[in-house]
Short mmCIF file of C-alpha atoms and ligand atoms in Angstrom, two decimals:
data_model
loop_
_atom_site.label_atom_id
_atom_site.label_comp_id
_atom_site.label_asym_id
_atom_site.label_seq_id
_atom_site.Cartn_x
_atom_site.Cartn_y
_atom_site.Cartn_z
CA MET A 1 116.61 104.30 72.12
CA ALA A 2 115.52 106.09 75.28
CA ALA A 3 115.13 103.20 77.99
CA THR A 4 111.26 102.08 78.60
CA LYS A 5 109.57 103.69 80.88
CA ILE A 6 106.88 102.23 82.93
CA ILE A 7 104.52 103.71 85.96
CA LEU A 8 103.43 101.62 88.66
CA THR A 9 101.18 103.61 91.41
CA GLY A 10 98.14 102.08 93.83
CA ASP A 11 95.83 103.42 96.67
CA ARG A 12 94.73 100.76 99.80
CA PRO A 13 90.82 100.39 99.13
CA THR A 14 90.03 101.63 102.64
CA GLY A 15 87.73 104.29 101.79
CA ARG A 16 86.73 106.56 98.99
CA LEU A 17 89.94 108.66 97.54
CA HIS A 18 90.32 112.60 99.09
CA VAL A 19 91.81 115.66 97.85
CA GLY A 20 95.42 114.34 99.93
CA HIS A 21 95.37 111.69 96.96
CA TYR A 22 94.73 113.73 94.33
CA VAL A 23 97.60 116.04 94.89
CA GLY A 24 99.92 113.69 96.30
CA SER A 25 99.46 111.33 93.37
CA LEU A 26 96.00 111.33 91.27
CA ARG A 27 96.33 114.35 90.03
CA ASN A 28 99.88 114.00 88.57
CA ARG A 29 98.96 110.38 87.18
CA VAL A 30 96.78 111.67 84.57
CA VAL A 31 99.08 114.35 83.52
CA LEU A 32 101.76 111.12 83.13
CA GLN A 33 99.26 109.14 81.39
CA ASP A 34 98.34 111.46 78.69
CA SER A 35 102.05 112.87 78.28
CA GLY A 36 102.84 109.68 76.19
CA GLU A 37 106.08 108.83 77.55
CA PHE A 38 105.57 105.94 79.49
CA GLU A 39 105.05 102.68 77.86
CA LYS A 40 102.79 100.69 80.12
CA ILE A 41 100.73 102.54 83.15
CA PHE A 42 99.82 100.16 86.11
CA ILE A 43 97.34 101.44 88.50
CA MET A 44 96.89 98.85 91.93
CA ILE A 45 93.74 98.99 94.08
CA ALA A 46 95.87 97.38 96.85
CA ASP A 47 93.77 95.34 98.65
CA ALA A 48 95.77 92.56 100.22
CA GLN A 49 97.98 95.28 101.66
CA ALA A 50 94.49 96.75 103.08
CA LEU A 51 94.04 93.45 104.45
CA THR A 52 97.39 93.75 106.41
CA ASP A 53 95.45 95.68 109.32
CA ASN A 54 91.75 95.12 108.11
CA ALA A 55 92.15 91.45 108.08
CA ASP A 56 88.95 91.23 110.62
CA ASN A 57 86.62 93.41 108.47
CA PRO A 58 87.33 92.16 104.77
CA GLU A 59 84.02 93.80 103.97
CA LYS A 60 84.99 96.97 104.42
CA ILE A 61 87.89 96.39 101.55
CA ARG A 62 85.28 94.78 99.34
CA GLY A 63 82.98 97.63 99.63
CA ASN A 64 85.53 99.69 98.27
CA ILE A 65 87.03 98.29 95.45
CA LEU A 66 84.80 99.80 93.54
CA GLU A 67 84.81 102.88 94.96
CA VAL A 68 88.22 103.87 94.38
CA ALA A 69 87.89 102.37 90.96
CA LEU A 70 85.08 104.99 89.98
CA ASP A 71 87.42 108.00 91.67
CA TYR A 72 90.17 106.77 89.35
CA LEU A 73 88.00 107.20 86.42
CA ALA A 74 86.36 110.42 87.44
CA ALA A 75 89.58 111.91 88.19
CA GLY A 76 90.63 111.07 84.48
CA ILE A 77 92.18 107.57 84.78
CA ASP A 78 91.73 106.67 80.91
CA PRO A 79 91.54 102.84 80.75
CA ALA A 80 92.81 102.93 77.29
CA LYS A 81 96.14 104.23 78.23
CA SER A 82 96.31 102.38 82.09
CA ASN A 83 96.00 99.46 83.57
CA ILE A 84 93.95 99.59 86.59
CA LEU A 85 94.35 96.41 88.74
CA ILE A 86 93.43 94.55 91.65
CA GLN A 87 96.20 93.15 93.64
CA SER A 88 94.66 90.24 95.44
CA GLN A 89 94.25 88.89 91.92
CA LEU A 90 97.66 88.26 90.84
CA SER A 91 99.21 85.31 93.08
CA GLU A 92 102.23 85.90 91.01
CA LEU A 93 102.62 89.12 93.64
CA THR A 94 102.47 87.04 96.72
CA GLU A 95 104.89 84.57 95.53
CA LEU A 96 107.34 87.38 94.70
CA THR A 97 106.92 88.76 98.58
CA PHE A 98 107.59 85.19 99.74
CA TYR A 99 110.96 84.91 97.98
CA TYR A 100 111.69 88.72 98.88
CA MET A 101 111.48 88.07 102.45
CA ASN A 102 114.64 86.22 102.56
CA LEU A 103 116.23 89.31 101.57
CA VAL A 104 115.31 91.76 104.22
CA THR A 105 115.50 91.43 107.96
CA VAL A 106 113.06 92.30 110.58
CA ALA A 107 115.53 94.79 112.04
CA ARG A 108 115.37 96.74 108.90
CA LEU A 109 111.67 96.33 108.46
CA GLN A 110 111.12 97.87 111.97
CA ARG A 111 113.54 101.22 111.28
CA ASN A 112 110.61 101.61 108.63
CA PRO A 113 109.78 105.26 109.74
CA THR A 114 106.09 105.51 107.87
CA VAL A 115 105.19 101.71 109.19
CA LYS A 116 106.54 103.01 112.96
CA SER A 117 104.21 105.88 112.99
CA GLU A 118 101.24 103.29 111.46
CA ILE A 119 102.00 100.76 113.87
CA GLN A 120 101.79 103.65 116.47
CA LEU A 121 98.43 104.94 115.05
CA ARG A 122 97.15 101.71 115.06
CA ASN A 123 97.84 100.49 118.31
CA PHE A 124 99.67 97.46 116.87
CA GLU A 125 102.88 98.15 119.49
CA SER A 126 102.64 94.72 121.09
CA SER A 127 100.77 92.86 118.79
CA ILE A 128 101.82 93.54 114.98
CA PRO A 129 100.63 91.22 112.21
CA VAL A 130 103.42 89.69 110.81
CA GLY A 131 101.60 90.78 107.57
CA PHE A 132 101.48 94.32 108.58
CA LEU A 133 105.25 94.61 109.27
CA CYS A 134 105.91 92.77 105.76
CA TYR A 135 103.91 94.91 103.84
CA PRO A 136 106.85 97.12 102.29
CA ILE A 137 108.07 94.10 100.96
CA SER A 138 104.92 93.12 99.22
CA GLN A 139 104.95 96.52 97.87
CA ALA A 140 108.46 95.87 96.60
CA ALA A 141 106.53 92.85 95.07
CA ASP A 142 104.16 95.12 93.36
CA ILE A 143 106.90 97.76 92.06
CA THR A 144 108.96 95.31 90.67
CA ALA A 145 106.61 92.75 89.34
CA PHE A 146 105.84 95.43 86.39
CA LYS A 147 109.74 96.28 86.10
CA ALA A 148 108.24 99.66 87.20
CA THR A 149 111.13 102.98 86.62
CA THR A 150 108.53 105.43 88.34
CA VAL A 151 106.11 105.47 90.40
CA PRO A 152 104.17 108.66 91.73
CA VAL A 153 103.37 108.49 94.81
CA GLY A 154 103.13 111.03 98.24
CA GLU A 155 105.98 111.89 100.29
CA ASP A 156 104.71 108.75 103.55
CA GLN A 157 105.95 106.52 100.31
CA GLU A 158 109.69 107.21 100.37
CA PRO A 159 110.61 104.94 102.98
CA MET A 160 109.24 101.97 100.65
CA LEU A 161 110.81 102.98 97.74
CA GLU A 162 114.07 102.65 99.53
CA GLN A 163 113.15 99.18 100.66
CA THR A 164 112.44 98.11 97.19
CA ARG A 165 115.59 99.70 95.75
CA GLU A 166 117.29 97.89 98.65
CA ILE A 167 115.83 94.77 97.44
CA VAL A 168 116.31 95.40 93.94
CA ARG A 169 119.87 95.59 94.15
CA LYS A 170 120.05 92.64 96.94
CA PHE A 171 118.33 90.16 94.16
CA ASN A 172 120.39 91.48 91.43
CA SER A 173 123.71 90.76 92.99
CA VAL A 174 122.86 87.62 94.65
CA TYR A 175 120.46 86.00 91.30
CA GLY A 176 121.65 87.84 88.34
CA GLU A 177 120.34 90.94 86.84
CA VAL A 178 116.54 90.74 86.91
CA LEU A 179 115.17 93.60 88.53
CA VAL A 180 114.63 96.98 87.61
CA GLU A 181 115.31 100.06 90.33
CA PRO A 182 112.51 102.29 90.42
CA GLU A 183 112.67 106.09 90.94
CA ILE A 184 109.87 107.74 93.47
CA LEU A 185 107.97 110.85 91.88
CA LEU A 186 106.67 113.18 94.20
CA PRO A 187 104.44 115.88 93.78
CA LYS A 188 106.47 119.14 92.64
CA VAL A 189 104.68 121.19 94.80
CA GLU A 190 105.74 121.23 98.48
CA VAL A 191 102.20 121.21 100.08
CA CYS A 192 100.98 118.56 98.10
CA LEU A 193 103.61 116.08 99.36
CA ARG A 194 101.83 115.22 102.34
CA LEU A 195 98.41 117.53 102.53
CA PRO A 196 97.14 118.09 106.29
CA GLY A 197 93.71 117.22 106.83
CA THR A 198 90.84 119.85 107.53
CA ASP A 199 92.20 119.94 111.14
CA GLY A 200 95.39 121.14 110.36
CA LYS A 201 97.33 119.36 112.43
CA ASN A 202 97.83 115.77 110.58
CA LYS A 203 98.45 114.47 106.97
CA MET A 204 94.49 114.01 105.62
CA SER A 205 93.83 110.34 105.64
CA LYS A 206 90.96 108.49 105.53
CA SER A 207 91.96 106.40 109.32
CA LEU A 208 91.82 110.19 110.98
CA GLY A 209 88.20 111.47 109.49
CA ASN A 210 90.08 114.75 108.58
CA CYS A 211 89.20 114.20 104.93
CA ILE A 212 87.39 116.09 102.11
CA TYR A 213 86.30 113.37 99.51
CA LEU A 214 86.63 113.55 95.69
CA ALA A 215 83.04 112.64 95.73
CA ASP A 216 81.57 114.86 98.50
CA SER A 217 78.63 116.70 97.58
CA GLU A 218 78.83 120.58 97.29
CA GLU A 219 77.19 120.91 100.82
CA ASP A 220 79.47 118.52 102.43
CA ILE A 221 82.18 120.42 100.99
CA LYS A 222 80.42 123.92 102.10
CA LYS A 223 80.54 122.42 105.73
CA LYS A 224 84.18 121.02 105.82
CA VAL A 225 85.46 123.97 104.40
CA MET A 226 83.88 126.75 106.35
CA ASN A 227 84.59 124.68 109.70
CA MET A 228 88.19 124.39 108.47
CA PHE A 229 91.05 125.47 110.88
CA THR A 230 92.68 128.75 110.83
CA ASP A 231 95.22 130.70 112.70
CA PRO A 232 93.85 130.77 116.42
CA ASN A 233 95.00 134.36 116.72
CA HIS A 234 93.51 135.63 114.56
CA LEU A 235 90.38 136.70 115.98
CA MET A 236 89.55 140.24 114.16
CA VAL A 237 89.55 140.85 110.41
CA SER A 238 92.15 143.79 111.11
CA ASP A 239 94.82 141.93 113.21
CA PRO A 240 97.60 140.36 111.40
CA GLY A 241 97.30 136.63 110.31
CA GLN A 242 99.51 133.82 110.08
CA VAL A 243 100.04 131.68 106.34
CA GLU A 244 102.12 129.04 107.49
CA GLY A 245 100.62 126.35 109.04
CA ASN A 246 97.46 127.76 108.33
CA PRO A 247 95.14 125.10 106.33
CA VAL A 248 93.46 127.23 104.19
CA PHE A 249 96.14 129.07 102.88
CA THR A 250 98.13 125.02 102.37
CA TYR A 251 94.87 124.20 100.40
CA LEU A 252 95.01 127.36 98.12
CA GLU A 253 98.52 126.35 97.05
CA ALA A 254 97.59 123.03 96.18
CA PHE A 255 94.57 123.90 94.40
CA SER A 256 94.24 127.31 93.12
CA LYS A 257 95.12 128.85 89.20
CA GLN A 258 95.35 131.94 88.15
CA GLU A 259 92.09 131.53 86.85
CA HIS A 260 90.69 131.20 89.98
CA PHE A 261 91.91 134.76 91.26
CA ASP A 262 90.65 136.36 87.99
CA GLU A 263 87.19 135.18 88.43
CA TYR A 264 86.42 135.07 91.96
CA ASP A 265 88.88 137.43 94.06
CA PRO A 266 89.41 140.42 91.67
CA ASP A 267 90.91 142.21 94.79
CA HIS A 268 94.25 140.25 94.67
CA ALA A 269 96.18 139.55 91.75
CA ASN A 270 97.31 136.47 92.80
CA LEU A 271 98.11 133.86 95.89
CA GLN A 272 100.68 135.94 97.20
CA GLU A 273 98.83 139.08 96.97
CA MET A 274 96.41 137.04 99.07
CA GLU A 275 98.93 135.64 101.51
CA GLU A 276 100.83 139.55 102.16
CA HIS A 277 96.76 141.02 102.74
CA TYR A 278 96.35 138.63 105.23
CA LYS A 279 99.74 138.90 107.24
CA LYS A 280 99.34 142.51 107.00
CA GLY A 281 95.77 142.53 108.50
CA GLY A 282 92.70 143.44 107.19
CA LEU A 283 91.71 140.47 105.42
CA GLY A 284 88.93 137.70 106.97
CA ASP A 285 88.94 133.93 107.59
CA VAL A 286 85.63 133.91 105.86
CA LYS A 287 86.16 135.55 102.76
CA VAL A 288 89.24 133.46 102.33
CA LYS A 289 87.55 130.41 102.93
CA LYS A 290 84.50 131.34 100.23
CA PHE A 291 87.40 131.94 97.95
CA LEU A 292 88.77 128.68 98.86
CA LEU A 293 85.14 127.12 98.44
CA ASN A 294 84.95 128.24 94.78
CA VAL A 295 88.29 126.59 94.31
CA MET A 296 87.24 123.70 95.58
CA TYR A 297 83.88 123.44 93.48
CA GLU A 298 85.82 124.29 90.50
CA THR A 299 88.44 121.31 90.92
CA LEU A 300 85.53 118.81 92.37
CA ASN A 301 82.18 119.55 90.70
CA PRO A 302 83.66 118.03 87.29
CA ILE A 303 84.99 115.18 89.19
CA ARG A 304 81.76 114.22 90.79
CA LYS A 305 79.82 114.80 87.61
CA ARG A 306 81.68 111.99 86.24
CA ARG A 307 81.73 109.95 88.87
CA GLN A 308 78.05 110.09 88.88
CA GLU A 309 77.89 108.66 84.90
CA PHE A 310 80.07 105.91 85.68
CA GLU A 311 78.19 105.39 88.54
CA LYS A 312 75.07 104.49 86.35
CA ASP A 313 77.31 101.69 84.77
CA ILE A 314 78.96 99.49 87.23
CA PRO A 315 79.14 96.51 84.75
CA TYR A 316 81.48 98.43 82.50
CA VAL A 317 83.75 99.55 85.69
CA CYS A 318 83.89 95.91 86.43
CA GLU A 319 84.67 94.92 83.15
CA VAL A 320 87.82 98.17 83.21
CA LEU A 321 89.15 96.34 86.44
CA LYS A 322 88.71 92.25 85.14
CA LYS A 323 90.51 93.41 81.59
CA GLY A 324 93.32 95.61 83.65
CA THR A 325 94.13 92.84 85.88
CA GLU A 326 94.47 90.35 83.13
CA ALA A 327 96.86 92.53 81.00
CA ALA A 328 98.61 93.14 84.51
CA ARG A 329 98.97 89.43 85.36
CA GLU A 330 100.90 89.15 81.55
CA THR A 331 103.18 91.07 82.67
CA ALA A 332 104.03 89.56 86.24
CA ALA A 333 103.99 86.10 85.36
CA ARG A 334 106.92 86.94 82.60
CA THR A 335 108.62 88.83 85.60
CA LEU A 336 108.18 86.03 88.03
CA SER A 337 108.94 82.85 85.76
CA GLU A 338 112.67 85.30 85.09
CA VAL A 339 112.85 85.65 89.04
CA LYS A 340 112.21 81.93 89.40
CA ALA A 341 114.62 81.34 86.31
CA ALA A 342 117.56 83.30 88.60
CA MET A 343 116.74 81.42 91.34
CA LYS A 344 117.05 78.30 90.14
CA ILE A 345 113.93 77.16 91.12
CA ASN A 346 112.67 76.67 87.66
CA TYR A 347 113.07 73.08 87.32
CA PHE A 348 110.92 71.72 85.00
CA ASP A 349 111.78 74.20 82.15
CA ASP A 350 114.43 73.05 80.52
CA GLY A 351 115.50 69.87 81.56
CA ALA A 352 119.03 70.85 83.11
CA LEU A 353 118.14 69.24 86.24
CA ILE A 354 117.82 65.92 84.70
CA ARG A 355 120.69 66.14 82.63
CA ALA A 356 122.83 67.49 85.39
CA TYR A 357 122.07 63.60 86.67
CA GLU A 358 122.62 62.24 83.26
CA ASP A 359 125.97 63.79 82.66
CA ARG A 360 127.09 62.04 85.66
CA ALA A 361 126.12 58.75 85.02
P1 LIG B 1 94.82 104.73 105.22
O1 LIG B 1 94.52 105.47 106.01
O2 LIG B 1 94.20 103.27 104.88
O3 LIG B 1 96.76 104.21 104.60
P2 LIG B 1 95.43 107.12 103.31
O4 LIG B 1 94.54 107.95 103.20
O5 LIG B 1 96.89 106.80 103.57
O6 LIG B 1 94.86 105.77 103.86
P3 LIG B 1 96.95 105.47 101.20
O7 LIG B 1 96.07 104.47 100.06
O8 LIG B 1 97.66 104.39 102.13
O9 LIG B 1 95.97 106.71 101.60
O10 LIG B 1 97.62 106.14 100.15
C1 LIG B 1 97.66 106.30 98.55
C2 LIG B 1 98.36 107.07 97.89
O11 LIG B 1 97.83 108.69 98.22
C3 LIG B 1 100.00 107.03 98.66
O12 LIG B 1 100.75 107.43 96.90
C4 LIG B 1 100.39 108.47 99.03
O13 LIG B 1 101.69 108.48 99.44
C5 LIG B 1 99.21 109.55 98.74
N1 LIG B 1 98.44 110.14 100.16
C6 LIG B 1 97.90 109.62 100.91
N2 LIG B 1 97.51 110.58 101.92
C7 LIG B 1 98.40 111.73 101.64
C8 LIG B 1 98.39 113.21 101.65
N3 LIG B 1 97.63 113.46 102.78
N4 LIG B 1 98.97 113.92 101.42
C9 LIG B 1 99.82 113.77 99.72
N5 LIG B 1 99.39 112.25 99.34
C10 LIG B 1 99.10 111.26 100.09
MG1 LIG B 2 98.25 104.86 103.94
#
């Protein structure tokens, strides 16, 4: 029999989800969910992790729990196939984190390149909250609690997966084989590994204000797309343009499908032809942006419509979260008790502690 395949993945409830989340992980989760290849799927709203750098703003986290849940459902996450859970409601995850902390050095945490750049971004240099520095350990707890084999995420999560694998190896070698080493599952299309923001400079990120959100209205999307950064040297339509590093083309690579060309751009058979035309000169930015706009509408309109339906039934969304969290707790509790048994801190489980003394007497 093939080994059991289990997915764990998630997002921080620091804002609504954006199209970077969509191409980096969410779109793929729906495909994996519907593939039937996975025995269990856990999708986590990582509120405890979000608090590690938002400790003074719990209202922001609270206010985004349902926003993220709505985005999930709108994007096609099906509660009959995937458990959506809220991290802070599972104390098992916090317990595991505490035990794993003994297996990781401070120097190792400080070497993590994603954490390093996030510390810089948040101006934490001289005052890093301990919880923030340790969030890769808590992520290892999240992944291993469900014995996840597969973690579909964007490229910025690679160091977290490596840290998790190290913890698993260390735990298993010290205490015995309990934990499962997970594999990262990155998006197949290169530009989706780290989708740039509409500013073209940075990764699209809630913290940077350069996002197109899944819930954006047609008007919002239009404003954002028409104001997007392009090739600054492409001044006249006849000038040759650059496609590399031009976020309009990056988005076309991430979102466009053959049917979009058939319907909205009869002048070009496919993206490659469009790119060649732009590079040669004679294709204006406005025309390309208008095409991108149609692609974004085709992608986001059905998601927004579904979101509006779910917004009418918030008690249902809460019920989904409650059920998903309960199912997740069962699995996490099982792993935690195996972990405690392996660490021999399950003193009252089997009477062995007492027997050892009786045998001596
Ligand atoms: P924050 O600024 O609060 O960290 P974020 O926008 O970086 O928010 P996260 O919740 O940290 O979002 O990331 C959730 C998931 O989305 C992760 O799997 C991450 O790899 C992926 N992801 C986030 N931004 C992008 C992006 N621009 N391109 C591809 N994947 C992304
Ligand atoms: Mg992030």
